[in-house]
Amino acid sequence: MKDFIILIMGAILVENFVLVKFLGICPFLGVSKKLDTAIGMSVAVVFVMTIASAVTWILNEFLLVRYGLDYLQTIAFILVIAALVQFVEIVLKKVTPPLYRSLGIYLPLITTNCAVLGVALINIQREYSFLKAVSYSFGAGLGFTLALILFAGVRERIEHSDVPESLKGLPITLIAAALVSVAFFGFQGLFSN
Amino acid sequence: MDLIIPVSIIGGLGIIFGLGLAFASKKFEVKVDERVAKIREVLPGANCGACGQTGCDGFSEGIVAGKCSVSGCPIGGKQVAALIAQIIGADAGTMEEKTARVMCNGTDSSCANKFRYSGISDCTAAANLYGGPSACSYGCLGMGNCVTVCGFGAIVVENGVAKVIQEKCTSCGKCIKACPKKIIEMVPVCNEYSVSCKSLDKGNIVRINCSVGCIGCGKCTKVCTVNAIKLSGSLAEIIPELCMNCGECTKVCPTGSITRKNLSLCKKTGELK
């Protein structure tokens, strides 16, 4: 049990996918303008990451490794994630229209989110067991959520402050992102292996 | 052989997922009423929310669900109402065309300032500071919050007073919400005359502050043949339903606070006079 807690907390803080591993920067900058869109995107990412890692783990273990096709991981995982997101979208539309509407455009956007592919590949690289892979992915999703929500708060503050003309818009956002990232490096070495 | 296995696995996965998705999209198909899309097409698409729904999409769904009236879109007006009625097979009903009107005439020259305001140019911010720089605490501040929210460019500020260009006004009502002084009102397009003053101050105070304010003398109420003007406190009000657009009230008003607006948009003009 302790292992799993450390794994999840590590994925959130020490190995934060956005701020430490720099994966999924596009949605991080794209949808962090407002808090509510940030939350919508995060929920969708947590959801897809967890399911995708479970499916890709099974696929890798029972199909790719068995036939010695490890080198096809990237392309096979992309295929799985894209199909999975489409499937989830179709099902959500039918089963829970309110959730579908609140996730909106963010669900299909995740298809091309490198954080989702990244977590699937890291799971395999580190040779996690199935349960560990799923909990690590869930933690990674939570880490993405934390980063996005924190940064949405930062950006809302930037909106109301007096920014020099030449830094308005994306430049000040990138600088702020760098500073938040530096802050997260403070978590390095939180857990000793 | 080295080639066949990987190709068939990836290809097979693709085919399985493809078939799976095709099956799922049939199995979990959500039936969308085709009328929703049709109604959405005839709507203006400004997504202004004047209908009370979240936007044009919400409005089209509302109509099909029977929650909204076909004439609920004030921007589209009669034309759109008729088109929607055609689509869902209902009666378009009658819809009175309205326009926003700024009920203040206190220009820079007619209404003095009580202090020099140098804060941000925003009516709400100014109104929070001792009611704004205008001497009349009910009058237009002229900083153009209504101009900013108007999505149709139908409001301009002239000489410190906002003015609605009736030809462009779509009666969406956004300016009414944006005005901190609540001096913009929705009136029927066919109403030619209105009391351009909202001051509830006593007559003598209005006179000191503004040269074109309503002082509540009551001359207009006496001259009106159809009793369409009523005096509430010291402010005259024209009841749109009763007014015949005769214009007698403007002639007797000592301060000129009853003003005439352009009537070119009103299709009933001919019948009235």
Coordinates of C-alpha atoms in Angstrom, one line a residue:
Chain A
M1 CA 0.0 0.0 0.0
K2 CA 2.8 2.3 0.9
D3 CA 4.4 1.7 -2.4
F4 CA 1.3 2.8 -4.3
I5 CA 1.0 6.0 -2.2
I6 CA 4.6 6.9 -2.9
L7 CA 4.1 6.1 -6.6
I8 CA 1.1 8.3 -6.9
M9 CA 2.5 11.2 -4.9
G10 CA 5.8 10.9 -6.8
A11 CA 3.9 11.1 -10.1
I12 CA 2.1 14.2 -8.9
L13 CA 4.9 16.2 -7.3
V14 CA 8.4 14.8 -8.1
E15 CA 7.7 13.7 -11.6
N16 CA 5.0 16.2 -12.6
F17 CA 4.4 15.5 -16.2
V18 CA 3.9 19.1 -17.2
L19 CA 6.3 21.0 -15.0
V20 CA 9.1 18.5 -14.6
K21 CA 8.9 16.2 -17.6
F22 CA 7.6 18.9 -19.9
L23 CA 5.0 16.7 -21.6
G24 CA 1.6 18.0 -22.6
I25 CA 2.7 21.6 -22.8
C26 CA 0.3 22.4 -25.6
P27 CA -2.9 21.9 -23.5
F28 CA -1.1 23.4 -20.5
L29 CA -0.7 26.7 -22.3
G30 CA -3.8 26.4 -24.4
V31 CA -6.6 25.8 -21.9
S32 CA -5.1 27.4 -18.7
K33 CA -6.7 30.8 -19.4
K34 CA -9.7 30.1 -17.2
L35 CA -10.1 28.0 -14.2
D36 CA -13.3 26.2 -15.4
T37 CA -11.9 25.1 -18.8
A38 CA -8.7 24.0 -17.0
I39 CA -10.8 21.8 -14.7
G40 CA -12.7 20.3 -17.7
M41 CA -9.5 19.5 -19.5
S42 CA -7.9 18.0 -16.4
V43 CA -10.8 15.7 -15.7
A44 CA -10.7 14.5 -19.3
V45 CA -7.0 13.8 -19.1
V46 CA -7.1 11.9 -15.8
F47 CA -9.9 9.8 -17.3
V48 CA -8.2 9.0 -20.6
M49 CA -4.7 8.5 -19.0
T50 CA -5.9 5.9 -16.6
I51 CA -7.9 3.9 -19.2
A52 CA -5.2 4.3 -21.9
S53 CA -2.5 3.0 -19.6
A54 CA -4.5 -0.1 -18.7
V55 CA -5.3 -0.9 -22.3
T56 CA -1.8 -0.2 -23.6
W57 CA -0.3 -2.3 -20.8
I58 CA -2.4 -5.3 -21.8
L59 CA -1.7 -4.8 -25.4
N60 CA 2.0 -4.6 -24.8
E61 CA 2.1 -7.6 -22.5
F62 CA 0.0 -10.0 -24.5
L63 CA 0.6 -9.0 -28.1
L64 CA 3.7 -7.0 -28.7
V65 CA 6.1 -8.7 -26.3
R66 CA 4.9 -12.1 -27.2
Y67 CA 5.7 -11.6 -30.8
G68 CA 8.9 -9.6 -30.2
L69 CA 7.4 -6.4 -31.6
D70 CA 8.5 -4.0 -28.9
Y71 CA 9.7 -1.5 -31.5
L72 CA 6.1 -1.0 -32.6
Q73 CA 5.1 0.4 -29.2
T74 CA 4.8 4.0 -30.3
I75 CA 2.6 3.5 -33.3
A76 CA 0.5 0.8 -31.7
F77 CA -0.1 3.0 -28.6
I78 CA -1.1 6.0 -30.7
L79 CA -3.6 3.8 -32.5
V80 CA -5.0 2.5 -29.2
I81 CA -5.2 5.9 -27.6
A82 CA -6.9 7.5 -30.6
A83 CA -9.4 4.7 -30.9
L84 CA -10.0 4.7 -27.2
V85 CA -10.7 8.4 -27.0
Q86 CA -13.1 8.2 -29.9
F87 CA -14.9 5.3 -28.2
V88 CA -15.1 7.1 -24.8
E89 CA -16.5 10.1 -26.6
I90 CA -19.3 8.1 -28.3
V91 CA -20.2 6.3 -25.1
L92 CA -20.2 9.5 -23.0
K93 CA -22.4 11.2 -25.5
K94 CA -25.0 8.5 -25.1
V95 CA -24.7 7.7 -21.5
T96 CA -24.0 11.0 -19.7
P97 CA -24.7 14.0 -22.0
P98 CA -24.0 16.5 -19.2
L99 CA -20.4 15.1 -18.7
Y100 CA -20.0 15.0 -22.5
R101 CA -21.0 18.6 -22.8
S102 CA -18.8 19.8 -20.0
L103 CA -15.7 17.9 -21.4
G104 CA -16.6 19.3 -24.8
I105 CA -13.8 19.9 -27.2
Y106 CA -11.1 18.7 -24.7
L107 CA -11.9 15.1 -25.1
P108 CA -10.9 14.8 -28.8
L109 CA -8.0 17.1 -28.2
I110 CA -6.4 14.5 -25.8
T111 CA -5.9 12.1 -28.7
T112 CA -2.9 14.1 -29.7
N113 CA -1.7 14.9 -26.1
C114 CA 1.8 13.6 -25.7
A115 CA 1.4 13.3 -21.9
V116 CA -1.0 10.4 -22.5
L117 CA 1.4 8.6 -24.9
G118 CA 4.3 9.5 -22.6
V119 CA 2.8 7.8 -19.5
A120 CA 2.0 4.7 -21.5
L121 CA 5.6 4.4 -22.7
I122 CA 7.1 5.1 -19.3
N123 CA 4.9 2.4 -17.8
I124 CA 6.5 -0.1 -20.2
Q125 CA 10.0 1.2 -19.8
R126 CA 10.0 0.9 -16.1
E127 CA 8.4 -2.5 -16.3
Y128 CA 5.6 -1.7 -13.9
S129 CA 3.0 -4.3 -13.0
F130 CA -0.5 -3.8 -14.2
L131 CA -1.8 -2.2 -10.9
K132 CA 1.3 0.0 -10.6
A133 CA 1.0 1.1 -14.2
V134 CA -2.6 2.2 -13.6
S135 CA -1.9 3.9 -10.4
Y136 CA 1.1 5.7 -11.8
S137 CA -1.0 6.9 -14.7
F138 CA -3.7 8.1 -12.4
G139 CA -1.1 10.0 -10.4
A140 CA 0.3 11.5 -13.6
G141 CA -3.2 12.7 -14.5
L142 CA -3.6 14.2 -11.1
G143 CA -0.2 15.9 -11.5
F144 CA -1.4 17.3 -14.8
T145 CA -4.6 18.6 -13.0
L146 CA -2.6 20.2 -10.3
A147 CA -0.2 22.0 -12.7
L148 CA -3.1 23.2 -14.9
I149 CA -5.2 24.5 -12.0
L150 CA -2.2 26.2 -10.4
F151 CA -1.3 27.8 -13.6
A152 CA -4.8 28.9 -14.4
G153 CA -4.7 30.7 -11.1
V154 CA -1.4 32.3 -12.0
R155 CA -2.7 33.4 -15.4
E156 CA -5.8 34.9 -13.9
R157 CA -3.6 37.0 -11.7
I158 CA -1.5 38.0 -14.7
E159 CA -4.6 39.2 -16.5
H160 CA -5.1 41.8 -13.8
S161 CA -1.6 43.0 -13.5
D162 CA 0.4 45.6 -15.4
V163 CA 2.5 43.7 -17.8
P164 CA 5.1 45.5 -20.0
E165 CA 3.9 46.0 -23.5
S166 CA 6.5 43.7 -25.1
L167 CA 5.7 40.8 -22.8
K168 CA 2.0 40.9 -23.1
G169 CA 0.3 37.6 -24.0
L170 CA 2.4 34.5 -24.6
P171 CA 5.8 35.8 -23.5
I172 CA 4.7 36.5 -19.9
T173 CA 2.9 33.2 -19.9
L174 CA 6.0 31.3 -20.8
I175 CA 8.0 33.2 -18.2
A176 CA 5.4 32.4 -15.5
A177 CA 5.3 28.7 -16.6
A178 CA 9.1 28.6 -16.2
L179 CA 8.9 30.0 -12.7
V180 CA 6.2 27.6 -11.7
S181 CA 8.3 24.8 -13.1
V182 CA 11.4 25.9 -11.1
A183 CA 9.2 25.8 -8.0
F184 CA 8.3 22.2 -8.7
F185 CA 12.0 21.2 -9.0
G186 CA 12.0 21.8 -5.3
F187 CA 10.2 18.5 -4.9
Q188 CA 13.2 16.6 -6.3
G189 CA 14.4 14.0 -3.8
L190 CA 11.2 14.1 -1.8
F191 CA 11.2 10.3 -1.7
S192 CA 14.3 8.3 -1.5
N193 CA 14.2 5.2 -3.7
Chain B
M1 CA 7.7 -13.7 -42.4
D2 CA 9.5 -11.0 -40.4
L3 CA 7.3 -8.5 -42.2
I4 CA 4.0 -10.3 -42.2
I5 CA 3.5 -10.6 -38.4
P6 CA 4.0 -6.9 -37.5
V7 CA 2.0 -5.7 -40.5
S8 CA -0.8 -8.0 -39.7
I9 CA -0.8 -7.1 -36.0
I10 CA -0.9 -3.4 -36.6
G11 CA -3.3 -3.8 -39.5
G12 CA -5.4 -6.1 -37.5
L13 CA -5.6 -3.7 -34.6
G14 CA -6.6 -1.0 -37.0
I15 CA -9.4 -3.1 -38.5
I16 CA -10.6 -4.2 -35.1
F17 CA -10.7 -0.7 -33.7
G18 CA -12.3 0.6 -36.9
L19 CA -15.0 -2.0 -36.8
G20 CA -15.4 -1.5 -33.0
L21 CA -15.9 2.2 -33.5
A22 CA -18.3 1.7 -36.3
F23 CA -20.3 -0.7 -34.2
A24 CA -20.2 1.6 -31.2
S25 CA -21.3 4.6 -33.1
K26 CA -24.3 2.6 -34.3
K27 CA -25.0 1.1 -31.0
F28 CA -24.7 4.3 -29.0
E29 CA -26.2 6.6 -31.6
V30 CA -27.8 9.7 -30.2
K31 CA -30.7 10.9 -32.3
V32 CA -30.6 14.6 -32.9
D33 CA -33.8 16.2 -34.0
E34 CA -33.1 17.5 -37.5
R35 CA -35.2 20.6 -36.8
V36 CA -32.7 21.8 -34.3
A37 CA -30.0 22.1 -37.0
K38 CA -32.5 23.7 -39.4
I39 CA -33.6 26.3 -36.8
R40 CA -29.9 26.9 -35.9
E41 CA -29.3 27.8 -39.6
V42 CA -31.9 30.5 -39.8
L43 CA -30.9 32.2 -36.5
P44 CA -28.6 35.2 -36.7
G45 CA -25.8 33.4 -34.9
A46 CA -24.7 36.3 -32.8
N47 CA -24.9 34.1 -29.6
C48 CA -25.8 37.2 -27.7
G49 CA -28.1 35.4 -25.3
A50 CA -30.9 37.9 -25.6
C51 CA -33.4 35.1 -25.8
G52 CA -32.5 34.0 -22.3
Q53 CA -30.7 30.8 -23.5
T54 CA -27.0 30.1 -23.5
G55 CA -26.8 31.0 -27.2
C56 CA -28.2 30.2 -30.6
D57 CA -27.7 26.5 -30.1
G58 CA -29.5 26.5 -26.8
F59 CA -32.3 28.5 -28.3
S60 CA -32.8 26.1 -31.2
E61 CA -33.0 23.2 -28.7
G62 CA -35.3 25.2 -26.5
I63 CA -37.8 25.8 -29.4
V64 CA -37.9 22.1 -30.4
A65 CA -38.3 21.1 -26.7
G66 CA -41.2 23.7 -26.5
K67 CA -39.4 25.8 -23.8
C68 CA -39.0 28.9 -26.0
S69 CA -41.4 30.8 -28.1
V70 CA -40.7 31.0 -31.9
S71 CA -40.6 34.8 -31.6
G72 CA -38.1 34.6 -28.8
C73 CA -35.1 35.9 -30.8
P74 CA -35.2 39.7 -30.7
I75 CA -32.4 40.1 -33.1
G76 CA -33.9 38.0 -35.9
G77 CA -37.3 39.7 -35.3
K78 CA -40.3 38.9 -37.4
Q79 CA -38.4 37.4 -40.3
V80 CA -36.7 34.8 -38.3
A81 CA -39.8 34.1 -36.2
A82 CA -41.7 33.3 -39.4
L83 CA -38.9 31.0 -40.7
I84 CA -38.8 29.1 -37.4
A85 CA -42.5 28.8 -37.4
Q86 CA -42.3 27.3 -40.9
I87 CA -39.8 24.7 -39.7
I88 CA -41.7 23.6 -36.7
G89 CA -45.2 24.2 -38.1
A90 CA -46.5 26.7 -35.6
D91 CA -48.0 30.2 -35.7
A92 CA -45.4 32.9 -35.7
G93 CA -47.5 35.1 -33.5
T94 CA -47.2 38.8 -33.4
M95 CA -44.1 40.5 -32.1
E96 CA -43.8 44.1 -31.3
E97 CA -40.5 45.6 -32.4
K98 CA -38.6 47.4 -29.7
T99 CA -35.6 49.5 -29.4
A100 CA -33.3 50.6 -26.6
R101 CA -33.4 54.2 -25.7
V102 CA -31.2 56.3 -23.5
M103 CA -33.4 58.3 -21.1
C104 CA -31.1 61.1 -20.5
N105 CA -30.4 64.3 -22.4
G106 CA -27.8 65.9 -20.1
T107 CA -24.9 66.7 -22.5
D108 CA -21.7 68.2 -21.3
S109 CA -23.1 71.7 -21.9
S110 CA -26.5 71.2 -20.2
C111 CA -25.4 69.2 -17.2
A112 CA -22.5 70.4 -15.1
N113 CA -19.9 68.2 -13.4
K114 CA -19.6 68.3 -9.6
F115 CA -15.9 67.2 -9.7
R116 CA -13.2 66.4 -12.2
Y117 CA -13.0 62.6 -12.6
S118 CA -9.6 61.2 -13.6
G119 CA -10.1 57.5 -12.8
I120 CA -10.5 54.7 -15.4
S121 CA -13.0 55.4 -18.1
D122 CA -15.7 53.0 -17.0
C123 CA -19.2 54.0 -16.0
T124 CA -19.5 51.4 -13.2
A125 CA -16.2 52.5 -11.6
A126 CA -17.2 56.2 -11.9
A127 CA -20.6 55.5 -10.5
N128 CA -19.0 54.0 -7.5
L129 CA -17.2 57.2 -6.7
Y130 CA -19.8 59.5 -5.1
G131 CA -22.3 58.5 -7.9
G132 CA -20.0 59.7 -10.6
P133 CA -18.8 63.2 -11.7
S134 CA -22.1 64.2 -13.3
A135 CA -23.9 66.8 -11.2
C136 CA -27.1 64.9 -11.6
S137 CA -26.8 61.6 -9.8
Y138 CA -29.3 59.9 -12.2
G139 CA -27.8 61.0 -15.5
C140 CA -25.6 59.4 -18.1
L141 CA -21.9 59.4 -17.3
G142 CA -20.9 59.1 -20.9
M143 CA -18.0 56.7 -20.5
G144 CA -19.6 54.2 -22.8
N145 CA -20.1 50.9 -21.0
C146 CA -23.1 50.4 -23.2
V147 CA -21.0 51.2 -26.3
T148 CA -18.6 48.4 -25.3
V149 CA -21.1 45.7 -24.7
C150 CA -23.2 46.5 -27.8
G151 CA -22.3 43.8 -30.3
F152 CA -24.0 45.7 -33.1
G153 CA -22.3 49.1 -32.9
A154 CA -25.7 50.7 -32.2
I155 CA -24.7 53.0 -29.4
V156 CA -22.5 56.1 -29.6
V157 CA -21.5 58.7 -27.0
E158 CA -22.1 62.2 -28.2
N159 CA -21.3 65.2 -26.1
G160 CA -21.1 63.1 -23.0
V161 CA -24.4 61.3 -23.5
A162 CA -24.9 57.8 -25.0
K163 CA -27.2 57.7 -27.9
V164 CA -28.9 54.6 -29.5
I165 CA -28.9 54.4 -33.3
Q166 CA -32.3 52.9 -33.7
E167 CA -31.6 51.6 -37.2
K168 CA -28.9 49.3 -35.8
C169 CA -30.5 48.4 -32.5
T170 CA -31.6 44.8 -32.3
S171 CA -33.2 45.2 -28.8
C172 CA -31.0 42.5 -27.3
G173 CA -31.0 44.4 -24.0
K174 CA -27.3 44.1 -23.2
C175 CA -26.8 47.8 -22.7
I176 CA -29.7 47.9 -20.2
K177 CA -27.8 45.4 -18.0
A178 CA -24.5 47.2 -18.5
C179 CA -25.7 50.7 -17.5
P180 CA -25.0 51.3 -13.8
K181 CA -27.4 54.2 -13.8
K182 CA -30.3 52.2 -15.3
I183 CA -31.2 54.9 -17.7
I184 CA -31.5 52.8 -20.8
E185 CA -35.0 51.5 -21.4
M186 CA -36.7 49.2 -24.0
V187 CA -39.5 51.0 -25.8
P188 CA -41.6 50.1 -28.8
V189 CA -39.9 51.4 -32.0
C190 CA -43.2 53.2 -32.9
N191 CA -43.0 55.4 -29.9
E192 CA -41.9 58.8 -31.1
Y193 CA -41.7 60.7 -27.9
S194 CA -40.1 59.9 -24.6
V195 CA -39.1 61.8 -21.5
S196 CA -35.4 61.9 -21.7
C197 CA -34.8 62.2 -18.0
K198 CA -34.7 59.8 -15.1
S199 CA -34.0 62.2 -12.3
L200 CA -36.1 61.6 -9.2
D201 CA -34.8 64.8 -7.6
K202 CA -37.2 67.6 -6.8
G203 CA -37.8 70.1 -9.6
N204 CA -35.7 72.9 -8.1
I205 CA -32.7 70.6 -7.6
V206 CA -33.0 69.3 -11.2
R207 CA -33.1 72.9 -12.4
I208 CA -29.8 73.7 -10.6
N209 CA -28.0 70.5 -11.9
C210 CA -29.3 70.2 -15.5
S211 CA -30.9 72.6 -17.9
V212 CA -32.8 69.8 -19.8
G213 CA -34.1 67.7 -16.9
C214 CA -37.7 67.0 -16.1
I215 CA -38.8 69.2 -13.2
G216 CA -42.1 67.6 -12.8
C217 CA -44.2 70.7 -13.6
G218 CA -47.0 68.6 -15.0
K219 CA -47.8 70.7 -18.0
C220 CA -47.4 67.7 -20.3
T221 CA -50.0 65.7 -18.4
K222 CA -52.6 68.4 -18.8
V223 CA -52.0 68.9 -22.5
C224 CA -52.1 65.2 -23.3
T225 CA -55.5 64.3 -24.8
V226 CA -55.2 60.6 -24.2
N227 CA -53.8 60.7 -20.6
A228 CA -50.7 58.9 -21.8
I229 CA -48.4 60.9 -19.4
K230 CA -48.3 60.2 -15.8
L231 CA -46.4 62.1 -13.1
S232 CA -44.7 59.9 -10.6
G233 CA -43.2 62.2 -7.9
S234 CA -41.4 64.9 -9.9
L235 CA -40.8 62.9 -13.0
A236 CA -43.1 62.6 -16.0
E237 CA -43.4 59.3 -17.8
I238 CA -45.0 58.4 -21.1
I239 CA -47.0 55.2 -21.3
P240 CA -46.1 53.7 -24.6
E241 CA -49.3 51.8 -25.1
L242 CA -51.4 55.0 -24.9
C243 CA -49.3 57.5 -26.6
M244 CA -50.6 58.7 -30.0
N245 CA -47.4 60.5 -31.1
C246 CA -49.2 63.8 -31.4
G247 CA -46.2 65.8 -30.0
E248 CA -48.2 68.3 -27.9
C249 CA -46.2 67.5 -24.8
T250 CA -42.9 68.6 -26.5
K251 CA -44.4 72.0 -27.3
V252 CA -45.3 72.8 -23.7
C253 CA -42.3 71.3 -21.9
P254 CA -40.4 74.3 -20.4
T255 CA -37.1 72.5 -20.2
G256 CA -37.2 70.5 -23.4
S257 CA -36.8 67.1 -21.6
I258 CA -39.4 65.4 -23.8
T259 CA -37.6 64.7 -27.0
R260 CA -38.6 63.3 -30.4
K261 CA -36.9 60.3 -31.9
N262 CA -36.6 59.2 -35.5
L263 CA -39.6 57.1 -36.5
S264 CA -38.4 55.9 -39.9
L265 CA -38.3 52.3 -38.7
C266 CA -41.9 52.1 -37.6
K267 CA -44.1 50.4 -40.1
K268 CA -47.2 51.8 -38.4
T269 CA -46.2 55.4 -39.0
G270 CA -48.8 55.9 -41.7
E271 CA -51.7 54.7 -39.6
L272 CA -50.7 56.8 -36.6
K273 CA -50.5 60.2 -38.2

